[in-house]
Coordinates of C-alpha atoms and ligand atoms in Angstrom, one line a residue:
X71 CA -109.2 33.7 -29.1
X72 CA -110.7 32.8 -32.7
X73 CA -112.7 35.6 -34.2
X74 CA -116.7 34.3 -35.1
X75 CA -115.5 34.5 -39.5
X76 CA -112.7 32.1 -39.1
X77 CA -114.9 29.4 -38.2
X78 CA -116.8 30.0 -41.6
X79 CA -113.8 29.3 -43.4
X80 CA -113.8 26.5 -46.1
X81 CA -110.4 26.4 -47.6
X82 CA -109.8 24.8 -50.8
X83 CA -107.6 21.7 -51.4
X84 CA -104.9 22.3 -54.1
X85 CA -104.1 19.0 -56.4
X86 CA -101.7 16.6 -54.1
X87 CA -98.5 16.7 -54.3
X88 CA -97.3 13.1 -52.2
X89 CA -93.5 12.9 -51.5
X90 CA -94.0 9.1 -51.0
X91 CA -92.2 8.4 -54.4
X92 CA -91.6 10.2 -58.2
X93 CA -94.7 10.6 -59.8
X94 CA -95.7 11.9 -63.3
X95 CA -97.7 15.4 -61.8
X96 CA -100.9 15.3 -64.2
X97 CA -103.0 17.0 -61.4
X98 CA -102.6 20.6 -61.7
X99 CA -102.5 22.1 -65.1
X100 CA -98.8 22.8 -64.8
X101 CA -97.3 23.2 -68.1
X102 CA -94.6 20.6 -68.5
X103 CA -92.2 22.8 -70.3
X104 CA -89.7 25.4 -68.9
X105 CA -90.2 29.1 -69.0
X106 CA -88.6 31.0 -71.7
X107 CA -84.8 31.1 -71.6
X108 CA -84.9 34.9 -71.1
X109 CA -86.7 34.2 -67.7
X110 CA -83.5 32.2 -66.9
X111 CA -81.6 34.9 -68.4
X112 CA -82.5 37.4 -66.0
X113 CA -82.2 35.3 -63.0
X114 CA -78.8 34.3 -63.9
X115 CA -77.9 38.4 -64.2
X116 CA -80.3 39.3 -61.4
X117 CA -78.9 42.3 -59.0
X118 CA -79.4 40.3 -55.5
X119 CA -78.9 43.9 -53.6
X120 CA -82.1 45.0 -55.6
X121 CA -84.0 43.2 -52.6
X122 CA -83.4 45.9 -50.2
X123 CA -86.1 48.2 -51.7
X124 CA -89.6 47.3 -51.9
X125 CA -90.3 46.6 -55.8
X126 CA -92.7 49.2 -58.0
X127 CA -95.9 49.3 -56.1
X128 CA -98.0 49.3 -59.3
X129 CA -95.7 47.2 -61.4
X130 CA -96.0 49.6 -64.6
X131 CA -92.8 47.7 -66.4
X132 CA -94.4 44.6 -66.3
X133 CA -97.9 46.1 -67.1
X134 CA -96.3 47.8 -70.0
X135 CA -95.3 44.2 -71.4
X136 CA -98.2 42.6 -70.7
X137 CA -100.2 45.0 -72.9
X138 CA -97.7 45.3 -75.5
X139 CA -97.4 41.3 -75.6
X140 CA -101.7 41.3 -75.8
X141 CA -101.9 43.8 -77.7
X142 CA -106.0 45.2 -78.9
X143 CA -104.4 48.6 -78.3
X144 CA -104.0 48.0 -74.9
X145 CA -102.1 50.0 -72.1
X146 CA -100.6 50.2 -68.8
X147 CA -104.3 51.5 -67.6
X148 CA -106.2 48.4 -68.7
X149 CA -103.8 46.1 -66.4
X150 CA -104.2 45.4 -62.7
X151 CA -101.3 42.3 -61.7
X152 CA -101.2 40.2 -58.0
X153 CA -99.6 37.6 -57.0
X154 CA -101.3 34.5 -59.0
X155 CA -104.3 35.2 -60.4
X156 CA -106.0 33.7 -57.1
X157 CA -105.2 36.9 -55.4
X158 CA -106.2 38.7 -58.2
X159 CA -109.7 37.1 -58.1
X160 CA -109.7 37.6 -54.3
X161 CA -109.3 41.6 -54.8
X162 CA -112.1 41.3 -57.4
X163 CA -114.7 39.8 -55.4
X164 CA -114.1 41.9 -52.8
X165 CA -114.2 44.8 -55.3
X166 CA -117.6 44.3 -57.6
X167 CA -119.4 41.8 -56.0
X168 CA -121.7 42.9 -53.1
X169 CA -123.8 40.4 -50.5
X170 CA -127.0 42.3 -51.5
X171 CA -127.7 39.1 -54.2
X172 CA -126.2 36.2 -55.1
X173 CA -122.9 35.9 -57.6
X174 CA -123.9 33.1 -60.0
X175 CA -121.5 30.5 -61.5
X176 CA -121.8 27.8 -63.2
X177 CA -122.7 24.2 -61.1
X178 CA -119.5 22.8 -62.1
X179 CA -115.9 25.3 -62.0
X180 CA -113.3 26.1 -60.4
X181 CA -113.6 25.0 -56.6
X182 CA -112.2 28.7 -55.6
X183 CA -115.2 31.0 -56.6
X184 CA -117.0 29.5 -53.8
X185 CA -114.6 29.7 -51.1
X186 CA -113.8 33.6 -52.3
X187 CA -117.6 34.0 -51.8
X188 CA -117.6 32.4 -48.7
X189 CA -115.0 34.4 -47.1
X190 CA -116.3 37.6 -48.0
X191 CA -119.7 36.8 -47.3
X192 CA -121.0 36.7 -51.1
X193 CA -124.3 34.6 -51.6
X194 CA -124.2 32.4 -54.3
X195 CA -126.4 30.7 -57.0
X196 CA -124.8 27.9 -58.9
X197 CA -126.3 27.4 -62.2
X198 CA -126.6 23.9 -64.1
X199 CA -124.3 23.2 -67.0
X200 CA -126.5 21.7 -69.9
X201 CA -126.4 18.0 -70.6
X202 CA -123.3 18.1 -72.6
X203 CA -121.4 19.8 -69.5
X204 CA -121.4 23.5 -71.5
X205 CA -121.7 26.4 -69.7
X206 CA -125.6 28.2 -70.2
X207 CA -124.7 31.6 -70.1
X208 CA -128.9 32.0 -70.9
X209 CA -129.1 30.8 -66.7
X210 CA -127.6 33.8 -65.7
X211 CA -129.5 35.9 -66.9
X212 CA -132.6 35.1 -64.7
X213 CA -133.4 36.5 -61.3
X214 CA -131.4 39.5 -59.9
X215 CA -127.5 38.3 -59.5
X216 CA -124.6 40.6 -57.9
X217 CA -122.6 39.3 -60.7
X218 CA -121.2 36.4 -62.9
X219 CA -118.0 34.4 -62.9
X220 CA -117.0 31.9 -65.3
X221 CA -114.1 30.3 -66.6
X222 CA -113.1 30.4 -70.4
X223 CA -112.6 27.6 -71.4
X224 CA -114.4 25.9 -67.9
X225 CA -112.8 24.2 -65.5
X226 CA -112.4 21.2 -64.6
X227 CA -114.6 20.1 -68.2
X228 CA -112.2 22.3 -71.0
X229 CA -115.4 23.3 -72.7
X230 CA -114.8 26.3 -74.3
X231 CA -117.7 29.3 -74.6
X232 CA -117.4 30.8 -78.3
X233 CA -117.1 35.0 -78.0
X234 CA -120.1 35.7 -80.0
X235 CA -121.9 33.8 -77.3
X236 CA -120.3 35.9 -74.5
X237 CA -121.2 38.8 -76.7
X238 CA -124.8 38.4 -76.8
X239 CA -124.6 37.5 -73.4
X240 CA -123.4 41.3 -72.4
X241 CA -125.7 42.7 -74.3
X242 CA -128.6 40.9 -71.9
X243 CA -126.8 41.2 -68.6
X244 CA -127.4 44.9 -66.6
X245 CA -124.7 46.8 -67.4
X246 CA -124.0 48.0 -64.1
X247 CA -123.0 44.4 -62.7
X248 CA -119.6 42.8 -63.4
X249 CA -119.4 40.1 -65.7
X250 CA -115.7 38.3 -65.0
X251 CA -114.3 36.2 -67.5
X252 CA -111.6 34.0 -65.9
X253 CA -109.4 33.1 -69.3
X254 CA -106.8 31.2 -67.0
X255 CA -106.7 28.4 -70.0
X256 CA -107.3 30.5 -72.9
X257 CA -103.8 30.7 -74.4
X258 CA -104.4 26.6 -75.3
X259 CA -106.7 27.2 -78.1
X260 CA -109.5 29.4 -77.1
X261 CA -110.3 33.6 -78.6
X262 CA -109.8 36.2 -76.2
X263 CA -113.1 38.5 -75.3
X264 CA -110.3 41.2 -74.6
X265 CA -111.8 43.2 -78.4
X266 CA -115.5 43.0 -75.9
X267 CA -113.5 46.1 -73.7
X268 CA -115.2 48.2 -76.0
X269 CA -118.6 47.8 -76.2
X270 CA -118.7 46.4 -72.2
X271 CA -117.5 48.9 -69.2
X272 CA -118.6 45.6 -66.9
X273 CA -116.5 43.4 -68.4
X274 CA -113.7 42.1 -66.3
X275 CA -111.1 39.3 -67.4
X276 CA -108.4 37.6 -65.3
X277 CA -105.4 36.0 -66.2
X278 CA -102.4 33.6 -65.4
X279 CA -98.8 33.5 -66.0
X280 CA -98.6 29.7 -64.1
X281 CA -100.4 27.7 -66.7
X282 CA -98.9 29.0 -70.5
X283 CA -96.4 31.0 -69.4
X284 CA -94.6 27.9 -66.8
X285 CA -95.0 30.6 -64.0
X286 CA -97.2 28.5 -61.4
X287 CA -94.1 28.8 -58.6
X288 CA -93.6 32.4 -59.4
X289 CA -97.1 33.6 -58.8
X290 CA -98.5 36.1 -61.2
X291 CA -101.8 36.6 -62.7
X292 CA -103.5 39.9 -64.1
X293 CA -107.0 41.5 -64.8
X294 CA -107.4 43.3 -68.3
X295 CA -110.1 45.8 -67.9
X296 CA -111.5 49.1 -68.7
X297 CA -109.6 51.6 -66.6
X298 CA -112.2 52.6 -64.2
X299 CA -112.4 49.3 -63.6
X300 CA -108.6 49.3 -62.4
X301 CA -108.4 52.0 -60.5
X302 CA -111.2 50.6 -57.8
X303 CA -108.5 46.9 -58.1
X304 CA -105.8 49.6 -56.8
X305 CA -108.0 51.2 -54.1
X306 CA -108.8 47.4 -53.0
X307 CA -105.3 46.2 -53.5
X308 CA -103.6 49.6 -51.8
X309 CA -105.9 48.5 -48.5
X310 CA -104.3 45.3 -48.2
X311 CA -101.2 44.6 -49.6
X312 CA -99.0 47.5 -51.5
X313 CA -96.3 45.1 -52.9
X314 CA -98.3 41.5 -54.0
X315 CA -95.5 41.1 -56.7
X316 CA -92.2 41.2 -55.8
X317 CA -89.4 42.7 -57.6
X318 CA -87.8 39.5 -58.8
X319 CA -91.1 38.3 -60.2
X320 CA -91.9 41.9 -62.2
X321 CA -88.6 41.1 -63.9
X322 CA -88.7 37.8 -64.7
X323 CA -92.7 38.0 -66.0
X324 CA -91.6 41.6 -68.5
X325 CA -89.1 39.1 -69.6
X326 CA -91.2 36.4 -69.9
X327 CA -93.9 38.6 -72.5
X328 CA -90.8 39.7 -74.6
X329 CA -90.9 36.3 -75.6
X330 CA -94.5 35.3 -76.8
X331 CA -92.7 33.1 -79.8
X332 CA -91.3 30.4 -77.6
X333 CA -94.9 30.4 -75.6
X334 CA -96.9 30.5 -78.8
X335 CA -94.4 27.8 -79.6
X336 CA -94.7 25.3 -76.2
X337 CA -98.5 26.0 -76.2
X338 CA -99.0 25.0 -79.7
X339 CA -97.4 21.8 -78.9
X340 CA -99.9 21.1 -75.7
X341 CA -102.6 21.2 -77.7
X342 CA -101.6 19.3 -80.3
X343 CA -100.8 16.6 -77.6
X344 CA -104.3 16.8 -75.6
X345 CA -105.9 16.2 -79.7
X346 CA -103.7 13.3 -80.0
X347 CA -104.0 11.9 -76.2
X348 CA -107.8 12.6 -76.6
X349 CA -108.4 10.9 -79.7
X350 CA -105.8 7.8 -78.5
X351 CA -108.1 7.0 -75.3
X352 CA -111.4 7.2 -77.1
X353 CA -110.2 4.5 -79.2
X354 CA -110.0 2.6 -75.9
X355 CA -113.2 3.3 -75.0
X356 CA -113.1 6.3 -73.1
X357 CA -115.6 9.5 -73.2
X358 CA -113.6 12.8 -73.6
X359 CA -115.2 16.1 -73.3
X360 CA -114.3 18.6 -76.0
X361 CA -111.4 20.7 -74.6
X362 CA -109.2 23.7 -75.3
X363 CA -107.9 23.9 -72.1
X364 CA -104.1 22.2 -71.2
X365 CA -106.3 19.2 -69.5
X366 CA -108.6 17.0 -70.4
X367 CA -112.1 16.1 -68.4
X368 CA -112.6 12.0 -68.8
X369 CA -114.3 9.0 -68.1
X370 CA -115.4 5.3 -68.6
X371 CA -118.3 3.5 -68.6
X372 CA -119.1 1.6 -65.4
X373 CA -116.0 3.1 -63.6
X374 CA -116.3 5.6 -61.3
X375 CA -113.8 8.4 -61.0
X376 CA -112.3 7.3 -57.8
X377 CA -111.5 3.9 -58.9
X378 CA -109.7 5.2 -62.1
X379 CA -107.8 8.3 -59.9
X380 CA -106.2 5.3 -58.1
X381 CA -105.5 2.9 -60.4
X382 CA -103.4 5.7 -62.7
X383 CA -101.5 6.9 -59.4
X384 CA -101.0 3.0 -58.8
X385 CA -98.5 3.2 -61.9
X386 CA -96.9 6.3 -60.7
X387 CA -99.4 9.2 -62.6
X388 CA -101.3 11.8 -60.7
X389 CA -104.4 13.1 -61.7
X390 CA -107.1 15.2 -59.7
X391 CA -110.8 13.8 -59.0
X392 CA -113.6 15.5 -57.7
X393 CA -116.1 14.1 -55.5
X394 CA -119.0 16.7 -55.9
X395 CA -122.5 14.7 -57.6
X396 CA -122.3 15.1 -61.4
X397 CA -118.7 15.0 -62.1
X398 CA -117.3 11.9 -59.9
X399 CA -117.5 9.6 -62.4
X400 CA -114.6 11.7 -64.3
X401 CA -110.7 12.9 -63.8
X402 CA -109.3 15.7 -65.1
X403 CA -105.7 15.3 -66.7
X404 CA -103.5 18.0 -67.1
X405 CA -101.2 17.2 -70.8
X406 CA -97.8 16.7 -69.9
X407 CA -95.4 16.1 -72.5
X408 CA -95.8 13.5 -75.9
X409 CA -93.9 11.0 -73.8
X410 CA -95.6 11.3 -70.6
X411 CA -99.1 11.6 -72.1
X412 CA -98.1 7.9 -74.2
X413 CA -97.2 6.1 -71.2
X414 CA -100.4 7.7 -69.4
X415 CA -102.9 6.1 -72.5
X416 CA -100.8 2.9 -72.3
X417 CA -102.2 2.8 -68.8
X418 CA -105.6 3.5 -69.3
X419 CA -105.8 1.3 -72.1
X420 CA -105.6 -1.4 -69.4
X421 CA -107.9 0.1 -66.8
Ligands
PMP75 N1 -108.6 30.3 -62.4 C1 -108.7 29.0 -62.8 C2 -109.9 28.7 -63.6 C3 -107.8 28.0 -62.4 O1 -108.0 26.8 -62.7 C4 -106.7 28.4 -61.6 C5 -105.6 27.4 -61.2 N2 -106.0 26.6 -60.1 C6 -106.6 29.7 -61.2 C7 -107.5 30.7 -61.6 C8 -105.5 30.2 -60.3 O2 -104.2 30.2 -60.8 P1 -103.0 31.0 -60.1 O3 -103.4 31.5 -58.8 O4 -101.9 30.0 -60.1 O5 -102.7 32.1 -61.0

């Protein structure tokens, strides 16, 4: 009864989220913080009947917004939106990257790019980071690769790549393959590549309302991109799913992007906690990779990750550990709030 590609399947895990008592959830780069009050606003005035027709097809209100809130002289054309940015990422594989050569990434990132590849049959090359866990864009551009995909600032390390180094980077990568820039953390300290539209018709980045803009349970993420580039997401998206954002969500995210104040606000305040949280633990003795990301990547001499995963969520804190060779001697902590982040050091201290 099982077709032969659903027993290729890998699925990835999501950070945990146990029911077995109130924990402190440090394990999936939520933001700690509310959504602006106009999102609240609109729910509170929202027309329920509105739900009997299916919602704008290509979302152009909410595109609108999201290029007025970015700005670079940005329109409706140079935005594609899904539901989450994991969708969004799942249209783009399937769009630009072909099984002819491998898609390269780096070693260590986020655990989806190999599943995507995986499910649409994309070979891939994972390339090493450097010895300080930085991305080496320079890896990439070796042997003949279908594409590139990398996070910016990384996941899970936080290591940010500078935009001069994407830059030259562009200039040495063929043209004709896409280069996609997942800036998922990039509103927590990082520089946009969004002014590289310009000079680079390859270049594709993707986006997130759940982490800065408190949107992870409304699912809504975005690609900014030459227009070309978004036409060929619609073709891809029109072929599977017409309505990936409902009507609900379009409302509440235009709202949301009226309102980049309150966000420049809250995330201005996360990274100020992750400096302080960061430089409190390495005064206990812990080894903190440099991050402007809403997490941190961390570890401790003769510990290995497991052991310090489970004796955080012994006191009631969740944070995520990988097992893959390389990085399981680390966790990666999302920064919660001043007071949660205290009473996570006060426990590490100890450990
Ligand atoms: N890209 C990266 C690098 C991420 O860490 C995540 C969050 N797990 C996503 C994309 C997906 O985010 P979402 O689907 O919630 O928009």
């Amino acid at each position: 009864m099982l077709a032969k590609r659903f027993y290729e399947l890998s699925p990835y895990v999501p950070g945990e989220q146990p029911k077995d008592r109130e924990y402190i959830k440090l394990n999936a780069n939520e933001n700690p913080y509310p959504p602006s009050p106009e999102v609240a606003k609109v729910i509170s005035s929202f027309d329920v009947s509105s739900f009997r027709l299916y919602p704008d097809p290509d979302a152009g209100e909410l595109r609108d917004a999201i290029a007025h809130m970015i700005g670079h002289g940005l329109t409706r054309d140079n935005l594609f939106v899904g539901n989450g940015s994991d969708e969004v990422l799942s249209f783009v594989f399937f769009t630009f990257f072909d099984s002819c050569a491998p898609l390269y990434f780096p070693e260590h990132t986020y655990s989806f790019y190999p599943v995507y590849a995986g499910y649409y049959d994309i070979p891939i090359e994972r390339k090493p980071l450097r010895a300080d866990y930085s991305i080496d864009l320079d890896a990439f551009l070796a042997g003949s690769s279908t594409g590139v995909i990398f996070p910016n600032p990384n996941a899970p390390t936080g290591i940010y790549t500078p935009v001069q180094t994407i830059r030259s980077f562009l200039q040495k990568y063929p043209a004709d393959r896409a280069v996609i820039v997942d800036e998922a953390y990039i509103d927590f300290g990082g520089e946009t590549v969004v002014p590289l539209l310009t000079d680079f018709p390859n270049l594709i980045i993707v986006r997130t309302f759940s982490k800065s803009f408190c949107f992870a349970g409304a699912r809504l993420g975005f690609v900014i991109a030459n227009p070309p580039v978004i036409q060929n997401l619609f073709t891809t998206k029109n072929s599977f799913n017409h309505f990936p954002v409902d009507t609900l969500t379009q409302k509440v995210g235009t709202a949301a992007c009226g309102d980049w104040p309150y966000y420049r606000r809250i995330n201005d305040e996360i990274a100020r906690t992750r400096d302080m949280f960061a430089q409190e633990i390495t005064a206990y003795g812990w080894t903190v990779l440099p991050s402007l990301a809403n997490f941190v990547f961390t570890r401790k001499e003769g510990l290995s990750g497991k052991s310090i995963y489970e004796a955080i969520k012994k006191e009631g804190i969740l944070v995520r550990h990988f097992s893959q060779p390389g990085i399981e001697d680390f966790v990666r902590i999302s920064i919660g709030t001043p007071e949660q982040m205290k009473k996570l050091s006060g426990v590490m201290k100890g450990v």
